[in-house]
Coordinates of C-alpha atoms in Angstrom, one line a residue:
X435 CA 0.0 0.0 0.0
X436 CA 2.7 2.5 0.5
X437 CA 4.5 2.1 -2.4
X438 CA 0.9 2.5 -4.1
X439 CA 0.8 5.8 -2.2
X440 CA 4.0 7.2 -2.9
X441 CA 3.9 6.1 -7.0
X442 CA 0.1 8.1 -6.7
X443 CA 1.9 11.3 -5.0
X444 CA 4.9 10.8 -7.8
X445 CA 2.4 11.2 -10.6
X446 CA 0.5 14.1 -8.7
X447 CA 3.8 16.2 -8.1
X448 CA 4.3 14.8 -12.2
X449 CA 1.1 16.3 -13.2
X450 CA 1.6 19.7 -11.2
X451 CA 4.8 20.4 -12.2
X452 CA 3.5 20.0 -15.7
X453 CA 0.4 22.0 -15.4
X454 CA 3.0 24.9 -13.5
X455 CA 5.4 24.5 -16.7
X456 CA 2.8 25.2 -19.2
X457 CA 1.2 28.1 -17.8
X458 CA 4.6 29.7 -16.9
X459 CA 5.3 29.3 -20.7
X460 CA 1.9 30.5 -21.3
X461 CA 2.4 33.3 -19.3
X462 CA 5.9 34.1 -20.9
X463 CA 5.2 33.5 -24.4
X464 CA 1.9 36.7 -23.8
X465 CA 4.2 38.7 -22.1
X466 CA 6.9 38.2 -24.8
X467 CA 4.3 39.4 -26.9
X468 CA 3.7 42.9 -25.5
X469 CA 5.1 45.3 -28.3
X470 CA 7.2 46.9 -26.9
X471 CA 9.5 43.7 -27.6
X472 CA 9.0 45.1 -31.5
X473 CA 8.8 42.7 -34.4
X474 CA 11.0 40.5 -37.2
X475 CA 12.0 42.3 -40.6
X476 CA 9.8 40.5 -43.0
X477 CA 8.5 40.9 -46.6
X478 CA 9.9 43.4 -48.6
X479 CA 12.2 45.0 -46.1
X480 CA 13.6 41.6 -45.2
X481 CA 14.2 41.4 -48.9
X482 CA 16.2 44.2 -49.0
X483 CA 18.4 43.4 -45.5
X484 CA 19.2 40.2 -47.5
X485 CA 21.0 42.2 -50.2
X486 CA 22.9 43.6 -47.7
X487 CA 26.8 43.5 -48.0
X488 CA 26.3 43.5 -44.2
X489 CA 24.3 41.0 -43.4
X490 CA 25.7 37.5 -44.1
X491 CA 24.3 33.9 -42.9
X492 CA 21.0 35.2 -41.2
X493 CA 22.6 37.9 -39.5
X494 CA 24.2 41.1 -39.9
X495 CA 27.3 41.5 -39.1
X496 CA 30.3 44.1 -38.2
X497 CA 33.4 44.8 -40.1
X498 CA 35.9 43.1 -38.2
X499 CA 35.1 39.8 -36.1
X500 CA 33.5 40.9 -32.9
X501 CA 32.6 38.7 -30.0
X502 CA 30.4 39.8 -27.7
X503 CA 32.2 38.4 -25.0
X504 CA 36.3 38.4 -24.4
X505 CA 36.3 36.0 -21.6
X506 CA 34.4 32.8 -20.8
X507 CA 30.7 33.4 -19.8
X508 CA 31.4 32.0 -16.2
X509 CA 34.3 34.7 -16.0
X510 CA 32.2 37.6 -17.1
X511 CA 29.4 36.4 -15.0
X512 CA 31.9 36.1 -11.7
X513 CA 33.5 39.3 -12.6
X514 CA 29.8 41.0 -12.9
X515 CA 28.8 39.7 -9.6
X516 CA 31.4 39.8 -7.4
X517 CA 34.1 42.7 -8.9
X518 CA 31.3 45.4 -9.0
X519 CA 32.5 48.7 -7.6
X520 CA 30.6 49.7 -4.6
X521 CA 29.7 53.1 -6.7
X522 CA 27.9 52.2 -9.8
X523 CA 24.9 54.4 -8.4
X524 CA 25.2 57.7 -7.1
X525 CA 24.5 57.9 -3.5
X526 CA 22.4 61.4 -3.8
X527 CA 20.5 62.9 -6.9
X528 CA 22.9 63.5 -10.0
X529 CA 23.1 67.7 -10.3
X530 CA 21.0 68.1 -13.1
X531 CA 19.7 71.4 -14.1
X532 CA 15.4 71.7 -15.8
X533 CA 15.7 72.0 -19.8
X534 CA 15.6 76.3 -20.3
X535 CA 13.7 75.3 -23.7
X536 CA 13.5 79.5 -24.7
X537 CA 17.3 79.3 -23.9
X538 CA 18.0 76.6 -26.8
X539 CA 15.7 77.9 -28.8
X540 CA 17.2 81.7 -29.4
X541 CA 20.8 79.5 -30.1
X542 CA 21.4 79.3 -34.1
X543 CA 22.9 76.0 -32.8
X544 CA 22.6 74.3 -29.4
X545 CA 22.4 71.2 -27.3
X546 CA 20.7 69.6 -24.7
X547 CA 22.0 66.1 -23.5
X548 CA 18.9 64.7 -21.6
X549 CA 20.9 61.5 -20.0
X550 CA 22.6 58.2 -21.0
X551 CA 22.7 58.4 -25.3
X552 CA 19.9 61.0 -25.2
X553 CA 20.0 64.4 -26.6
X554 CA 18.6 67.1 -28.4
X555 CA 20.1 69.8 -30.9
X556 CA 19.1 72.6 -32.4
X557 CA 20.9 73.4 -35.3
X558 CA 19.9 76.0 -38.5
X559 CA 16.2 75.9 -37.6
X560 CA 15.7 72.4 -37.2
X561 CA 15.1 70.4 -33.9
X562 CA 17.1 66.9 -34.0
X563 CA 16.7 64.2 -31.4
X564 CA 19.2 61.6 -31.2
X565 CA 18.2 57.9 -29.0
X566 CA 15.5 59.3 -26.9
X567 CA 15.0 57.1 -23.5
X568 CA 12.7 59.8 -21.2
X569 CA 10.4 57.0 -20.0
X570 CA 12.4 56.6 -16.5
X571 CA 13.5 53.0 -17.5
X572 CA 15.9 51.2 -19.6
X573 CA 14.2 47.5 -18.4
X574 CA 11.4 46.3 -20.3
X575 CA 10.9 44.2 -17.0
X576 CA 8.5 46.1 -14.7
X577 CA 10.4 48.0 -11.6
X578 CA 13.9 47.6 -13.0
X579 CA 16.7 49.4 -14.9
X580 CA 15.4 53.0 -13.1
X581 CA 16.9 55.9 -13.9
X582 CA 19.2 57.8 -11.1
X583 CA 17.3 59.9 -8.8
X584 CA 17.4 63.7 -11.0
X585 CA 18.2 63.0 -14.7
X586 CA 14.9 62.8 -15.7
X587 CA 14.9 66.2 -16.4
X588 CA 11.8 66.3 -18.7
X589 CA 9.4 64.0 -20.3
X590 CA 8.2 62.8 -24.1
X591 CA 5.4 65.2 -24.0
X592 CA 7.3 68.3 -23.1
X593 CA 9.5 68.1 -25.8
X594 CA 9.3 70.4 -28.7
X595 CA 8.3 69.0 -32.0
X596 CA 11.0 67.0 -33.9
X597 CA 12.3 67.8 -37.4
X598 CA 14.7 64.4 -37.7
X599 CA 15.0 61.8 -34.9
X600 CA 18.1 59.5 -35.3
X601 CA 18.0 56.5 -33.8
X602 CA 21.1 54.3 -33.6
X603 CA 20.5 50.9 -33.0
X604 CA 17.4 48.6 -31.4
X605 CA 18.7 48.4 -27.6
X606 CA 16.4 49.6 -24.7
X607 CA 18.7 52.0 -23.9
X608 CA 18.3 53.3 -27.0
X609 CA 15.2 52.9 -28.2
X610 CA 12.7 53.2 -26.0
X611 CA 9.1 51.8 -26.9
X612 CA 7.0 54.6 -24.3
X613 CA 9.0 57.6 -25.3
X614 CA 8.8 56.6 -29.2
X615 CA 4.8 56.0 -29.0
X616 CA 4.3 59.5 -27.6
X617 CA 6.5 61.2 -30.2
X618 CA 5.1 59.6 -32.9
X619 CA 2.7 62.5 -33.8
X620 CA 5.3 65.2 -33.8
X621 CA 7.9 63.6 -35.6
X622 CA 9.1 64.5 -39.0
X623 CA 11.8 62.1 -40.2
X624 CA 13.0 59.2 -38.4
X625 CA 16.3 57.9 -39.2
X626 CA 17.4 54.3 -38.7
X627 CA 19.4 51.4 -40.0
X628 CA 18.0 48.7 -42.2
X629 CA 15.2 46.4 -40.6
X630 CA 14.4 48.8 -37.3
X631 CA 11.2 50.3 -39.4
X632 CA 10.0 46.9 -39.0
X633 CA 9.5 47.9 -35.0
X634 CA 8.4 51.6 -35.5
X635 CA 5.6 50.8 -38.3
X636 CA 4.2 48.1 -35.2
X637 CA 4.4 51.1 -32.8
X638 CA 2.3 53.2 -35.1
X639 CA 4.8 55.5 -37.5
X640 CA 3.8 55.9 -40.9
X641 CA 6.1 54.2 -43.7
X642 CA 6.5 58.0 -45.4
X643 CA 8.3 59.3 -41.6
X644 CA 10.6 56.5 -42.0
X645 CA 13.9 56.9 -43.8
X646 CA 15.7 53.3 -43.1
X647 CA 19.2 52.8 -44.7
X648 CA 22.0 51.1 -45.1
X649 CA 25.9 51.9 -44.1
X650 CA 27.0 54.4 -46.6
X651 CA 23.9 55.5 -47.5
X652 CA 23.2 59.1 -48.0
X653 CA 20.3 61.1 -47.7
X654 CA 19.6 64.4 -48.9
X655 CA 16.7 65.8 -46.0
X656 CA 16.5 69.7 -47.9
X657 CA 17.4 73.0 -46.6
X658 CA 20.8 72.0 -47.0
X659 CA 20.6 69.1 -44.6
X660 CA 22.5 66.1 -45.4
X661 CA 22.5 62.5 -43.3
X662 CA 25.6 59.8 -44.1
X663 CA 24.7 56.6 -42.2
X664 CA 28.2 55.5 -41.1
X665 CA 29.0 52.1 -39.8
X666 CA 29.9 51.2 -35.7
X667 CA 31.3 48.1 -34.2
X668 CA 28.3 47.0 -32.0
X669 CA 25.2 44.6 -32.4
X670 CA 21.4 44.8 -31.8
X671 CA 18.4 43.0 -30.6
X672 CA 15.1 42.7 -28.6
X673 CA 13.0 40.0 -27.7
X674 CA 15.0 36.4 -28.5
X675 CA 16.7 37.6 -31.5
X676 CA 19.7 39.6 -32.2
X677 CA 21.7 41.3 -35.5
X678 CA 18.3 41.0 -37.3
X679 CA 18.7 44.8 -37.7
X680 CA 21.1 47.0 -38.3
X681 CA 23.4 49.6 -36.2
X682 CA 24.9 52.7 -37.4
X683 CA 26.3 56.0 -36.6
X684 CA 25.4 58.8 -38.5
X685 CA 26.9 62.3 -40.4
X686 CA 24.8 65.0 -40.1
X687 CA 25.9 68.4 -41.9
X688 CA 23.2 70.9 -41.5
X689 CA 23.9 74.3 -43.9
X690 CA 27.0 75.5 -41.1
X691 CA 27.8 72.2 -39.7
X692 CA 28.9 69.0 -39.4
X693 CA 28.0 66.6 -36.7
X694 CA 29.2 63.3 -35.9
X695 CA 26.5 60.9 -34.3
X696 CA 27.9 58.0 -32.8
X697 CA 25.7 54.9 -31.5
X698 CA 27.3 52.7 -29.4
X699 CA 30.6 50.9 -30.8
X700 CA 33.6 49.7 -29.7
X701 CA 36.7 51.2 -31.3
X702 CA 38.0 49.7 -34.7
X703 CA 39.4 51.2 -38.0
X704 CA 36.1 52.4 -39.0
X705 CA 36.1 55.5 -36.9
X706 CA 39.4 56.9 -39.0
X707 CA 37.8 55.9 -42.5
X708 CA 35.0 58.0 -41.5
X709 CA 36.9 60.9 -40.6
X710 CA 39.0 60.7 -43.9
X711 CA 36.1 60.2 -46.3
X712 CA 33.6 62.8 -44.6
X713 CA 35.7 64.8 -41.8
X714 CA 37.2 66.9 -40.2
X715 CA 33.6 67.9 -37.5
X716 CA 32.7 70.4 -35.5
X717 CA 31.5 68.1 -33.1
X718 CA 31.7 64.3 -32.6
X719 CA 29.0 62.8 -29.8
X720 CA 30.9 59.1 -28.7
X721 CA 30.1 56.9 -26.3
X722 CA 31.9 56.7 -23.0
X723 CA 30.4 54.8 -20.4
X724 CA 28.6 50.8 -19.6
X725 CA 32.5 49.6 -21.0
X726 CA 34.0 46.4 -19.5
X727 CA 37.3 44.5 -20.7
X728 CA 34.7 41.5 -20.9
X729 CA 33.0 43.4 -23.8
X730 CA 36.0 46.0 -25.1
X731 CA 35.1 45.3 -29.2
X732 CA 31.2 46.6 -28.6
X733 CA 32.1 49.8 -26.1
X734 CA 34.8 51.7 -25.6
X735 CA 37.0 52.3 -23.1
X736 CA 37.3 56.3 -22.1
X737 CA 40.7 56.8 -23.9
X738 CA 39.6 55.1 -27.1
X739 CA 36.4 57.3 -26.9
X740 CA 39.5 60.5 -27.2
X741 CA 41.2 58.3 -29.8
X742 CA 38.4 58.0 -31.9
X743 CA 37.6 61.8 -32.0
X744 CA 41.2 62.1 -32.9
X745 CA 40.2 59.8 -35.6
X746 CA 37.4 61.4 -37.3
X747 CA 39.3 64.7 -36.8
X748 CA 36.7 66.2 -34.4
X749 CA 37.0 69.9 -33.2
X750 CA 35.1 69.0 -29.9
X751 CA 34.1 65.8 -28.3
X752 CA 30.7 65.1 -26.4
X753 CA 30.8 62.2 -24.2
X754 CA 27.5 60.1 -23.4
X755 CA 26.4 56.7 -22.6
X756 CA 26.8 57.4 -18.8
X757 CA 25.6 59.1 -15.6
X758 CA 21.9 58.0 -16.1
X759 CA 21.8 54.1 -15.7
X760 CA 23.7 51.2 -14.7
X761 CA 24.7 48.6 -17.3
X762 CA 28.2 47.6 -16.0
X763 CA 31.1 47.4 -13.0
X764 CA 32.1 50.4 -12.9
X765 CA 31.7 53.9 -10.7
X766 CA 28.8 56.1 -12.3
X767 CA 31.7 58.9 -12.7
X768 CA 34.6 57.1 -13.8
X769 CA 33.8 57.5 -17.4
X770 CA 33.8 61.1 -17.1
X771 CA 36.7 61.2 -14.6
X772 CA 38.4 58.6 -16.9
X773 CA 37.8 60.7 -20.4
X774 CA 38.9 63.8 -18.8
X775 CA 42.1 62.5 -18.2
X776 CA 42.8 61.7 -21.1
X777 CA 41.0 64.5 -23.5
X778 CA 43.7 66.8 -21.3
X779 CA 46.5 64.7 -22.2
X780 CA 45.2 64.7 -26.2
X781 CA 44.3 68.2 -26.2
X782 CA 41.3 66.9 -27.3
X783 CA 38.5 70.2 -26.2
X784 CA 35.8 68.3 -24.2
X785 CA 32.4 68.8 -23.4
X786 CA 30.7 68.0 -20.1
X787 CA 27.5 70.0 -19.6
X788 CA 25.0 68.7 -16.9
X789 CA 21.9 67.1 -17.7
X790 CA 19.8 69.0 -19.0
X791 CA 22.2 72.1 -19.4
X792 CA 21.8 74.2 -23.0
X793 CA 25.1 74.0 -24.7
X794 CA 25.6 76.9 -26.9
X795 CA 27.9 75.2 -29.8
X796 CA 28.8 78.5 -31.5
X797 CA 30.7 79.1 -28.1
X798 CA 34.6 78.6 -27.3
X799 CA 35.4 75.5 -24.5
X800 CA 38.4 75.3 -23.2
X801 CA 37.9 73.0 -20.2
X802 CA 35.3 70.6 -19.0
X803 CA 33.1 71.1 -16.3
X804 CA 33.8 68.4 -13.8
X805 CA 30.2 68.3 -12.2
X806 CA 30.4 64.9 -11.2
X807 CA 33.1 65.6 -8.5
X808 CA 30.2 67.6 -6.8

């Protein structure tokens, strides 16, 4: 009789275990399909990723071989856990200062960085947003991924309207599903590499606000405004699948100026050939910030961010990717203590504003501000 009893409570446990497997699939597989979590290139835009010069064996792919990783996983994960500096968040609210928007706006050309890759500039009468994440979240898990406590300066709905919105690659830190649906109405052009219109039609953007290209492309956007989509060293992703669209920087000249817009990359050969085919700039915006020697070929390290504006022969460098989130080891400041450094030892002119300071670009910098040591 017992061993009756205990075979009965095997197959019970069997049974509930199963049932409590299939619905948390079930209740996966419907959250998985929240849209935020965007959608697969197909049809005619999967035919043209496919003809590609980039995108070989199902995936795109980066100039020079690029693992993700440079250690073993169990390394990376050990060094991720247990080597964390104790200062990755900042122990009071980052000193940000509220977006003056009449202040930009009287600039013939100005800037507003608005966090991590986020910023705004205002350049020959045009209003141009690069990577806008305002949503207070980088996570698209519930409760996680918050933004430190005073960098969210301002909101989607506060912004002015948007005459080209550049978005650089498919991350969450970089494309952000809230902010994006509330802009939608009061966007002009949005440009992005091959296959992410496949996420922004889902989200509600019209095909004709859509310019989606390929490295190399150019575009002529009027008034004397010109776009270059420029290649990075990087990869992309949401949901399960990954490199199913495509990254990029971009070169923006406007009628007096030329800017370089930099995704996120690691450093590689790329960032010279740029600055000999299209340079010298008036301004180059890098990443600095979320680097680790586990993933060195897809971010920078500070001094390469320096190297690289040396490379595409950039008057003045803007730093970003930092001081909003927390996506690696490091302190929240060290990027910008790190790139300091070194843009003195370059003689590299550096910009630092606060969040959500108006940059006049038309202005002389000799020196960064180091607000971060405050």
């Amino acid at each position: 009789m017992k061993t009756k009893h205990k075979a009965a409570g095997f197959f019970r446990f069997l049974k509930w275990s199963a049932l409590t497997l299939v619905v948390l699939i079930g209740l996966i597989t419907s959250y998985m399909m929240h849209p935020q979590f965007g959608k697969r290139p197909s049809g005619e835009r999967l035919k043209r990723i496919q003809q590609s010069k980039q995108f070989k064996d199902g995936k795109f792919r980066n100039s020079s071989p690029t693992p993700q990783l440079t250690q073993s996983w169990t390394v990376a994960l050990s060094d991720y856990f247990f080597k964390k500096s104790g200062e990755t968040s900042p122990k009071h609210k980052i000193p940000s200062v509220p977006v003056n928007w009449d202040s930009l706006f009287t600039r013939s050309h100005g800037l507003v960085w608005l966090g991590h890759s986020s910023y705004l500039l205002r350049a020959d009468g045009k209003t141009i947003l690069v990577d806008p994440v305002l949503s207070g979240s980088i996570s698209p898990i519930s409760g996680s991924g918050k933004a430190f406590a005073g960098t969210d300066v301002t909101t989607a709905d506060a912004l002015p309207a948007i005459d080209y919105l550049f978005i650089s690659h498919d991350h969450y830190d970089h494309m952000d599903y809230k902010t994006l649906k509330a802009l939608q109405p009061r966007v002009g052009k949005i440009i992005v590499g091959l296959g992410v219109g496949e996420h922004l039609e889902y989200w509600g953007y019209r095909n004709d606000q859509i310019i989606e290209k390929d490295w190399w492309d150019q575009v002529d956007l009027g008034n004397g405004f010109h776009v270059t989509v420029t290649p990075a060293r990087h990869f992309s992703g949401r949901s399960i699948w990954s490199a199913n669209t495509l990254w990029a920087s971009y070169v923006l000249e406007t009628p007096s100026l030329k800017l370089y817009l930099g995704g996120d990359s690691g450093y590689d050969s790329h960032f010279k050939e740029i600055g000999d085919k299209l340079g010298p700039f008036d301004l180059a915006i890098l990443e600095n910030g979320q680097y680790d020697l586990s993933w060195k070929y897809i971010h920078m390290m500070p001094e390469e961010v320096v190297q690289a504006a040396k490379d595409l022969q950039a008057a003045k460098l803007l730093p970003v990717h930092s001081s909003k989130f927390v996506l690696a080891n490091h302190a929240w400041y060290e990027p910008l203590e790190r790139i300091s450094k070194e843009a003195s030892i370059q003689q590299q002119t550096l910009l630092t504003p606060r969040i959500g300071e108006v940059v006049d670009l038309d202005a002389p910098h000799n020196s960064p501000n180091y607000w971060w040591k405050n």
